[in-house]
């Protein structure tokens, strides 16, 4: 069986013959020299959407850049001539050290992370940080402040009850999580150890456009669903944490950026795997990390840099969101987005149909057009289009065209 191929794809001549891979395209990295690397990586060529792939609007795990997937495919079997896959490498070997070091270096460049911050590549998802944050930043009797703008910040506040005394100083629940509070309305508690926010609520589609100032000097943000989607002044935060599976990689990697003076204060009951000091001292290699996931994250970071950095990425994301929100707002009520316009997410766009009985048909017909995962979260219903960094403009334009055609048929 023969297949059409590109320089990046795997070749399968028949079902019985061995497969072979194209030549690897490694990147040069100064801190660690890998002798088995035989080529220099050149900038990835621009790609058009492959005809055999769907437009995946899932909230996470989510779509990844096609050039990153092709790059990972080309290096899967034999990473840069080393004779083994990244999945087979010792996490303490020089090959993987070069991978994790460059991933951190590129992430620091993307976000301009100051040297007084540590970068940790962990596991457990952002949900694990709901416990790790209070365990590392305060004592059981300390008060902490939480702003609850959606499901995820609500879960974070509830988890913190086990390890400290959280106060919910603002909640949008009564208005179905469609707003962000005015910062002047936040009554922070004197002596609070930190202020916690969720920068972008994946389910409800609300996003902080600016960030409050924590009276404690320690602002903590869950940035899982808008991480690396725009420039962020890291120096305004004590801790930033994010699951990778939305914007920067596959599921299984959790990234923590923490100011170094906050490390080393963990409660005595803190499990070793939740102790930031342990991971910082061991350069994220205390135990076996999610090696392949970190490798893919590194490829994504490199791709974002090649695009011109997060300023350029933000411009693309704003354009995509503007097109989609304009289609919703211009539909004369056939489609509706409940979120206050000033805080609408650039990443997650929830919307409903005026005729809710058509939602099932909308999802079914969209899938026929190779647009999938548009069903809203089970807790809120409706639709949701997640348009992360890797979602192309073509994907959003195709969705908008479909929405207009669907409205014409059913209005």
GROMACS .gro file of C-alpha atoms in nm:
model
  411
    1UNK     CA    1   0.000   0.000   0.000
    2UNK     CA    2   0.154   0.327  -0.104
    3UNK     CA    3   0.086   0.666   0.050
    4UNK     CA    4   0.141   1.024  -0.066
    5UNK     CA    5   0.416   1.167   0.146
    6UNK     CA    6   0.587   1.488   0.241
    7UNK     CA    7   0.940   1.537   0.374
    8UNK     CA    8   0.795   1.521   0.725
    9UNK     CA    9   0.582   1.207   0.707
   10UNK     CA   10   0.637   0.840   0.779
   11UNK     CA   11   0.652   0.611   0.476
   12UNK     CA   12   0.470   0.277   0.469
   13UNK     CA   13   0.538   0.084   0.146
   14UNK     CA   14   0.335  -0.228   0.234
   15UNK     CA   15   0.183  -0.376   0.543
   16UNK     CA   16   0.473  -0.618   0.575
   17UNK     CA   17   0.772  -0.401   0.499
   18UNK     CA   18   0.954  -0.202   0.766
   19UNK     CA   19   0.873   0.166   0.791
   20UNK     CA   20   1.130   0.439   0.763
   21UNK     CA   21   1.141   0.798   0.877
   22UNK     CA   22   1.258   1.110   0.705
   23UNK     CA   23   1.577   1.279   0.811
   24UNK     CA   24   1.545   1.448   1.152
   25UNK     CA   25   1.548   1.825   1.179
   26UNK     CA   26   1.705   1.902   1.517
   27UNK     CA   27   1.766   2.241   1.670
   28UNK     CA   28   2.098   2.361   1.798
   29UNK     CA   29   2.117   2.425   2.173
   30UNK     CA   30   2.413   2.578   2.343
   31UNK     CA   31   2.398   2.455   2.706
   32UNK     CA   32   2.426   2.085   2.620
   33UNK     CA   33   2.608   1.945   2.319
   34UNK     CA   34   2.453   1.632   2.169
   35UNK     CA   35   2.707   1.452   1.954
   36UNK     CA   36   2.450   1.239   1.776
   37UNK     CA   37   2.273   1.544   1.634
   38UNK     CA   38   2.357   1.552   1.267
   39UNK     CA   39   2.163   1.844   1.125
   40UNK     CA   40   2.063   2.198   1.209
   41UNK     CA   41   1.696   2.276   1.242
   42UNK     CA   42   1.567   2.535   1.002
   43UNK     CA   43   1.256   2.741   1.050
   44UNK     CA   44   0.939   2.544   0.988
   45UNK     CA   45   0.772   2.626   0.657
   46UNK     CA   46   0.422   2.775   0.667
   47UNK     CA   47   0.153   2.509   0.650
   48UNK     CA   48  -0.198   2.498   0.515
   49UNK     CA   49  -0.461   2.285   0.688
   50UNK     CA   50  -0.431   1.923   0.582
   51UNK     CA   51  -0.740   1.790   0.408
   52UNK     CA   52  -0.743   1.474   0.618
   53UNK     CA   53  -0.756   1.662   0.952
   54UNK     CA   54  -1.059   1.810   1.123
   55UNK     CA   55  -1.085   2.155   1.277
   56UNK     CA   56  -1.080   2.062   1.644
   57UNK     CA   57  -1.250   2.318   1.870
   58UNK     CA   58  -1.201   2.113   2.186
   59UNK     CA   59  -1.131   2.291   2.515
   60UNK     CA   60  -0.848   2.056   2.606
   61UNK     CA   61  -0.670   1.844   2.513
   62UNK     CA   62  -0.679   2.071   2.216
   63UNK     CA   63  -0.547   2.117   1.866
   64UNK     CA   64  -0.171   2.148   1.825
   65UNK     CA   65   0.022   2.325   1.547
   66UNK     CA   66   0.047   2.096   1.245
   67UNK     CA   67   0.415   2.174   1.193
   68UNK     CA   68   0.481   2.072   1.554
   69UNK     CA   69   0.299   1.743   1.502
   70UNK     CA   70   0.492   1.675   1.182
   71UNK     CA   71   0.818   1.761   1.352
   72UNK     CA   72   0.740   1.527   1.640
   73UNK     CA   73   0.644   1.258   1.390
   74UNK     CA   74   0.971   1.291   1.202
   75UNK     CA   75   1.169   1.261   1.528
   76UNK     CA   76   0.956   0.996   1.697
   77UNK     CA   77   1.149   0.683   1.605
   78UNK     CA   78   1.506   0.810   1.623
   79UNK     CA   79   1.553   1.149   1.787
   80UNK     CA   80   1.820   1.334   1.589
   81UNK     CA   81   2.026   1.029   1.515
   82UNK     CA   82   2.062   0.918   1.877
   83UNK     CA   83   1.917   0.575   1.806
   84UNK     CA   84   1.616   0.609   2.036
   85UNK     CA   85   1.290   0.795   2.081
   86UNK     CA   86   1.242   1.071   2.335
   87UNK     CA   87   0.998   0.830   2.500
   88UNK     CA   88   1.287   0.591   2.566
   89UNK     CA   89   1.545   0.836   2.698
   90UNK     CA   90   1.667   0.849   3.053
   91UNK     CA   91   1.542   1.171   3.205
   92UNK     CA   92   1.891   1.217   3.349
   93UNK     CA   93   2.073   1.159   3.022
   94UNK     CA   94   2.235   1.440   2.825
   95UNK     CA   95   1.982   1.407   2.543
   96UNK     CA   96   1.679   1.478   2.757
   97UNK     CA   97   1.863   1.740   2.959
   98UNK     CA   98   1.913   1.934   2.637
   99UNK     CA   99   1.540   1.907   2.565
  100UNK     CA  100   1.413   2.029   2.903
  101UNK     CA  101   1.678   2.301   2.929
  102UNK     CA  102   1.590   2.442   2.589
  103UNK     CA  103   1.217   2.421   2.664
  104UNK     CA  104   1.273   2.632   2.975
  105UNK     CA  105   1.501   2.874   2.792
  106UNK     CA  106   1.247   2.929   2.514
  107UNK     CA  107   0.961   2.971   2.762
  108UNK     CA  108   1.165   3.230   2.950
  109UNK     CA  109   1.224   3.412   2.623
  110UNK     CA  110   0.855   3.402   2.526
  111UNK     CA  111   0.727   3.540   2.857
  112UNK     CA  112   1.040   3.740   2.941
  113UNK     CA  113   1.052   3.563   3.277
  114UNK     CA  114   1.280   3.749   3.521
  115UNK     CA  115   1.575   3.557   3.669
  116UNK     CA  116   1.425   3.575   4.017
  117UNK     CA  117   1.157   3.330   3.906
  118UNK     CA  118   1.185   2.952   3.881
  119UNK     CA  119   1.017   2.749   3.608
  120UNK     CA  120   0.895   2.402   3.703
  121UNK     CA  121   0.770   2.127   3.472
  122UNK     CA  122   0.541   1.914   3.686
  123UNK     CA  123   0.254   1.665   3.662
  124UNK     CA  124  -0.096   1.641   3.800
  125UNK     CA  125  -0.269   1.908   3.596
  126UNK     CA  126  -0.362   2.255   3.713
  127UNK     CA  127  -0.609   2.089   3.950
  128UNK     CA  128  -0.318   1.958   4.155
  129UNK     CA  129  -0.206   2.317   4.204
  130UNK     CA  130  -0.535   2.395   4.380
  131UNK     CA  131  -0.377   2.208   4.672
  132UNK     CA  132  -0.009   2.279   4.604
  133UNK     CA  133  -0.051   2.658   4.612
  134UNK     CA  134  -0.191   2.684   4.967
  135UNK     CA  135   0.037   2.405   5.090
  136UNK     CA  136   0.344   2.599   4.972
  137UNK     CA  137   0.242   2.958   5.035
  138UNK     CA  138   0.070   2.964   5.372
  139UNK     CA  139   0.010   2.793   5.705
  140UNK     CA  140  -0.318   2.625   5.810
  141UNK     CA  141  -0.431   2.933   6.003
  142UNK     CA  142  -0.350   3.186   5.731
  143UNK     CA  143  -0.628   3.365   5.547
  144UNK     CA  144  -0.613   3.385   5.167
  145UNK     CA  145  -0.835   3.566   4.916
  146UNK     CA  146  -1.005   3.411   4.614
  147UNK     CA  147  -1.187   3.580   4.327
  148UNK     CA  148  -1.437   3.331   4.183
  149UNK     CA  149  -1.520   3.404   3.820
  150UNK     CA  150  -1.615   3.054   3.708
  151UNK     CA  151  -1.602   2.682   3.774
  152UNK     CA  152  -1.227   2.651   3.799
  153UNK     CA  153  -1.165   2.933   4.045
  154UNK     CA  154  -1.457   2.797   4.247
  155UNK     CA  155  -1.292   2.456   4.263
  156UNK     CA  156  -0.961   2.613   4.361
  157UNK     CA  157  -1.121   2.800   4.651
  158UNK     CA  158  -1.298   2.488   4.776
  159UNK     CA  159  -0.979   2.281   4.765
  160UNK     CA  160  -0.791   2.548   4.962
  161UNK     CA  161  -1.034   2.499   5.253
  162UNK     CA  162  -0.841   2.183   5.342
  163UNK     CA  163  -0.511   2.366   5.393
  164UNK     CA  164  -0.585   2.724   5.504
  165UNK     CA  165  -0.870   2.972   5.553
  166UNK     CA  166  -0.981   3.101   5.214
  167UNK     CA  167  -1.217   3.394   5.176
  168UNK     CA  168  -1.415   3.434   4.854
  169UNK     CA  169  -1.401   3.812   4.825
  170UNK     CA  170  -1.602   3.819   4.500
  171UNK     CA  171  -1.811   3.564   4.315
  172UNK     CA  172  -1.988   3.588   3.981
  173UNK     CA  173  -2.205   3.284   4.048
  174UNK     CA  174  -2.527   3.483   4.095
  175UNK     CA  175  -2.485   3.623   3.744
  176UNK     CA  176  -2.389   3.286   3.599
  177UNK     CA  177  -2.022   3.378   3.570
  178UNK     CA  178  -2.051   3.631   3.292
  179UNK     CA  179  -1.845   3.914   3.443
  180UNK     CA  180  -1.510   4.010   3.595
  181UNK     CA  181  -1.525   4.237   3.901
  182UNK     CA  182  -1.408   4.596   3.903
  183UNK     CA  183  -1.085   4.583   4.097
  184UNK     CA  184  -1.201   4.868   4.321
  185UNK     CA  185  -1.482   4.643   4.441
  186UNK     CA  186  -1.243   4.380   4.572
  187UNK     CA  187  -1.222   4.397   4.950
  188UNK     CA  188  -0.898   4.214   5.018
  189UNK     CA  189  -0.841   4.098   5.372
  190UNK     CA  190  -0.551   4.251   5.569
  191UNK     CA  191  -0.292   3.985   5.631
  192UNK     CA  192  -0.409   3.764   5.346
  193UNK     CA  193  -0.120   3.546   5.230
  194UNK     CA  194  -0.211   3.572   4.862
  195UNK     CA  195  -0.482   3.668   4.613
  196UNK     CA  196  -0.589   3.395   4.371
  197UNK     CA  197  -0.758   3.439   4.031
  198UNK     CA  198  -0.828   3.227   3.726
  199UNK     CA  199  -0.703   3.438   3.436
  200UNK     CA  200  -0.936   3.272   3.184
  201UNK     CA  201  -1.234   3.054   3.269
  202UNK     CA  202  -1.243   2.777   3.012
  203UNK     CA  203  -1.605   2.679   3.072
  204UNK     CA  204  -1.771   3.018   3.104
  205UNK     CA  205  -1.551   3.216   2.864
  206UNK     CA  206  -1.455   3.514   3.082
  207UNK     CA  207  -1.099   3.650   3.076
  208UNK     CA  208  -0.908   3.905   3.280
  209UNK     CA  209  -0.780   4.175   3.044
  210UNK     CA  210  -0.587   4.342   3.327
  211UNK     CA  211  -0.484   4.200   3.661
  212UNK     CA  212  -0.557   4.316   4.016
  213UNK     CA  213  -0.280   4.410   4.256
  214UNK     CA  214  -0.256   4.182   4.558
  215UNK     CA  215  -0.219   4.372   4.886
  216UNK     CA  216  -0.003   4.086   5.008
  217UNK     CA  217   0.228   4.128   4.710
  218UNK     CA  218   0.150   3.771   4.602
  219UNK     CA  219  -0.091   3.737   4.310
  220UNK     CA  220  -0.153   3.376   4.208
  221UNK     CA  221  -0.307   3.298   3.870
  222UNK     CA  222  -0.435   2.983   3.706
  223UNK     CA  223  -0.354   3.058   3.341
  224UNK     CA  224  -0.425   2.714   3.201
  225UNK     CA  225  -0.647   2.822   2.913
  226UNK     CA  226  -0.474   3.142   2.804
  227UNK     CA  227  -0.112   3.054   2.883
  228UNK     CA  228   0.123   3.186   2.614
  229UNK     CA  229  -0.167   3.336   2.418
  230UNK     CA  230  -0.047   3.693   2.479
  231UNK     CA  231   0.234   3.881   2.654
  232UNK     CA  232   0.214   3.882   3.034
  233UNK     CA  233   0.417   4.084   3.285
  234UNK     CA  234   0.533   3.793   3.499
  235UNK     CA  235   0.676   4.030   3.761
  236UNK     CA  236   0.320   4.117   3.868
  237UNK     CA  237   0.265   3.762   3.992
  238UNK     CA  238   0.393   3.548   4.274
  239UNK     CA  239   0.284   3.225   4.106
  240UNK     CA  240   0.153   3.141   3.760
  241UNK     CA  241   0.044   2.785   3.691
  242UNK     CA  242  -0.104   2.618   3.386
  243UNK     CA  243  -0.192   2.282   3.242
  244UNK     CA  244  -0.020   2.248   2.905
  245UNK     CA  245  -0.300   2.073   2.718
  246UNK     CA  246  -0.478   2.381   2.587
  247UNK     CA  247  -0.218   2.609   2.431
  248UNK     CA  248   0.131   2.465   2.463
  249UNK     CA  249   0.134   2.087   2.449
  250UNK     CA  250  -0.032   1.755   2.523
  251UNK     CA  251  -0.198   1.663   2.850
  252UNK     CA  252   0.030   1.549   3.130
  253UNK     CA  253   0.251   1.855   3.176
  254UNK     CA  254   0.184   2.124   3.435
  255UNK     CA  255   0.395   2.439   3.429
  256UNK     CA  256   0.457   2.648   3.740
  257UNK     CA  257   0.635   2.983   3.735
  258UNK     CA  258   0.710   3.095   4.090
  259UNK     CA  259   0.900   3.382   4.249
  260UNK     CA  260   1.198   3.229   4.423
  261UNK     CA  261   1.143   3.399   4.758
  262UNK     CA  262   0.816   3.206   4.791
  263UNK     CA  263   0.990   2.869   4.768
  264UNK     CA  264   1.082   2.674   5.079
  265UNK     CA  265   0.783   2.756   5.301
  266UNK     CA  266   0.575   2.444   5.252
  267UNK     CA  267   0.358   2.313   5.533
  268UNK     CA  268   0.496   2.007   5.712
  269UNK     CA  269   0.219   1.786   5.577
  270UNK     CA  270   0.296   1.876   5.216
  271UNK     CA  271   0.354   1.562   5.007
  272UNK     CA  272   0.700   1.559   4.857
  273UNK     CA  273   0.556   1.572   4.505
  274UNK     CA  274   0.373   1.895   4.589
  275UNK     CA  275   0.673   2.070   4.743
  276UNK     CA  276   0.803   2.340   4.509
  277UNK     CA  277   1.139   2.343   4.687
  278UNK     CA  278   1.201   1.979   4.601
  279UNK     CA  279   1.129   2.033   4.234
  280UNK     CA  280   1.323   2.359   4.216
  281UNK     CA  281   1.634   2.207   4.374
  282UNK     CA  282   1.616   1.917   4.130
  283UNK     CA  283   1.545   2.121   3.817
  284UNK     CA  284   1.209   1.944   3.768
  285UNK     CA  285   1.389   1.608   3.768
  286UNK     CA  286   1.324   1.485   4.124
  287UNK     CA  287   1.139   1.192   3.973
  288UNK     CA  288   1.070   1.091   3.615
  289UNK     CA  289   0.891   1.387   3.455
  290UNK     CA  290   0.647   1.365   3.162
  291UNK     CA  291   0.940   1.359   2.921
  292UNK     CA  292   0.760   1.335   2.590
  293UNK     CA  293   0.506   1.597   2.687
  294UNK     CA  294   0.785   1.838   2.784
  295UNK     CA  295   0.953   1.769   2.450
  296UNK     CA  296   0.634   1.861   2.261
  297UNK     CA  297   0.593   2.173   2.475
  298UNK     CA  298   0.945   2.268   2.373
  299UNK     CA  299   0.853   2.233   2.006
  300UNK     CA  300   0.549   2.456   2.062
  301UNK     CA  301   0.759   2.721   2.240
  302UNK     CA  302   1.000   2.718   1.948
  303UNK     CA  303   0.710   2.754   1.705
  304UNK     CA  304   0.571   3.053   1.898
  305UNK     CA  305   0.910   3.221   1.887
  306UNK     CA  306   0.932   3.161   1.513
  307UNK     CA  307   0.596   3.335   1.474
  308UNK     CA  308   0.750   3.647   1.623
  309UNK     CA  309   0.670   3.597   1.990
  310UNK     CA  310   0.356   3.642   2.196
  311UNK     CA  311   0.284   3.993   2.069
  312UNK     CA  312   0.232   3.856   1.720
  313UNK     CA  313   0.043   3.557   1.854
  314UNK     CA  314  -0.196   3.786   2.040
  315UNK     CA  315  -0.272   3.980   1.720
  316UNK     CA  316  -0.373   3.658   1.547
  317UNK     CA  317  -0.586   3.552   1.842
  318UNK     CA  318  -0.765   3.887   1.855
  319UNK     CA  319  -0.846   3.866   1.485
  320UNK     CA  320  -0.991   3.517   1.517
  321UNK     CA  321  -1.201   3.611   1.819
  322UNK     CA  322  -1.327   3.929   1.656
  323UNK     CA  323  -1.452   3.737   1.353
  324UNK     CA  324  -1.637   3.482   1.567
  325UNK     CA  325  -1.789   3.725   1.815
  326UNK     CA  326  -1.898   3.954   1.530
  327UNK     CA  327  -2.082   3.665   1.368
  328UNK     CA  328  -2.258   3.587   1.696
  329UNK     CA  329  -2.351   3.949   1.769
  330UNK     CA  330  -2.461   4.009   1.411
  331UNK     CA  331  -2.697   3.710   1.399
  332UNK     CA  332  -2.998   3.911   1.531
  333UNK     CA  333  -3.030   3.684   1.831
  334UNK     CA  334  -3.008   3.349   1.652
  335UNK     CA  335  -2.675   3.300   1.833
  336UNK     CA  336  -2.604   3.456   2.171
  337UNK     CA  337  -2.295   3.491   2.385
  338UNK     CA  338  -2.387   3.563   2.749
  339UNK     CA  339  -2.049   3.706   2.851
  340UNK     CA  340  -2.006   4.079   2.907
  341UNK     CA  341  -1.830   4.210   2.597
  342UNK     CA  342  -1.540   4.375   2.778
  343UNK     CA  343  -1.425   4.046   2.933
  344UNK     CA  344  -1.499   3.796   2.659
  345UNK     CA  345  -1.230   3.533   2.627
  346UNK     CA  346  -1.003   3.524   2.324
  347UNK     CA  347  -0.966   3.151   2.379
  348UNK     CA  348  -1.305   3.002   2.471
  349UNK     CA  349  -1.621   3.132   2.305
  350UNK     CA  350  -1.947   3.001   2.455
  351UNK     CA  351  -2.270   3.062   2.272
  352UNK     CA  352  -2.626   2.938   2.261
  353UNK     CA  353  -2.887   2.905   1.989
  354UNK     CA  354  -3.213   3.093   2.015
  355UNK     CA  355  -3.383   2.764   1.932
  356UNK     CA  356  -3.213   2.527   2.175
  357UNK     CA  357  -3.375   2.228   2.008
  358UNK     CA  358  -3.142   2.288   1.712
  359UNK     CA  359  -2.823   2.243   1.913
  360UNK     CA  360  -2.795   1.872   1.844
  361UNK     CA  361  -2.840   1.926   1.473
  362UNK     CA  362  -2.585   2.208   1.477
  363UNK     CA  363  -2.322   1.980   1.629
  364UNK     CA  364  -2.407   1.694   1.393
  365UNK     CA  365  -2.398   1.908   1.080
  366UNK     CA  366  -2.075   2.081   1.187
  367UNK     CA  367  -1.910   1.741   1.234
  368UNK     CA  368  -2.003   1.650   0.877
  369UNK     CA  369  -1.805   1.956   0.771
  370UNK     CA  370  -1.505   1.838   0.975
  371UNK     CA  371  -1.558   2.079   1.266
  372UNK     CA  372  -1.569   1.887   1.594
  373UNK     CA  373  -1.591   1.932   1.971
  374UNK     CA  374  -1.829   2.229   1.958
  375UNK     CA  375  -2.061   2.106   2.231
  376UNK     CA  376  -2.058   2.323   2.542
  377UNK     CA  377  -1.942   2.195   2.878
  378UNK     CA  378  -2.190   1.957   3.038
  379UNK     CA  379  -2.243   2.199   3.329
  380UNK     CA  380  -2.362   2.489   3.111
  381UNK     CA  381  -2.478   2.339   2.781
  382UNK     CA  382  -2.496   2.529   2.454
  383UNK     CA  383  -2.193   2.553   2.230
  384UNK     CA  384  -1.832   2.640   2.289
  385UNK     CA  385  -1.562   2.704   2.032
  386UNK     CA  386  -1.214   2.696   2.178
  387UNK     CA  387  -0.987   2.889   1.944
  388UNK     CA  388  -0.646   2.850   2.101
  389UNK     CA  389  -0.317   2.955   1.940
  390UNK     CA  390  -0.307   2.652   1.712
  391UNK     CA  391  -0.657   2.704   1.573
  392UNK     CA  392  -0.604   2.859   1.233
  393UNK     CA  393  -0.783   3.161   1.095
  394UNK     CA  394  -0.916   2.930   0.824
  395UNK     CA  395  -1.080   2.715   1.091
  396UNK     CA  396  -1.260   3.012   1.246
  397UNK     CA  397  -1.365   3.142   0.905
  398UNK     CA  398  -1.505   2.801   0.813
  399UNK     CA  399  -1.701   2.788   1.140
  400UNK     CA  400  -1.845   3.135   1.083
  401UNK     CA  401  -1.948   3.046   0.727
  402UNK     CA  402  -2.118   2.732   0.858
  403UNK     CA  403  -2.297   2.930   1.131
  404UNK     CA  404  -2.435   3.172   0.872
  405UNK     CA  405  -2.551   2.890   0.645
  406UNK     CA  406  -2.711   2.710   0.939
  407UNK     CA  407  -2.894   3.026   1.041
  408UNK     CA  408  -3.019   3.081   0.686
  409UNK     CA  409  -3.168   2.733   0.686
  410UNK     CA  410  -3.334   2.755   1.029
  411UNK     CA  411  -3.402   3.120   1.108
   0.00000   0.00000   0.00000
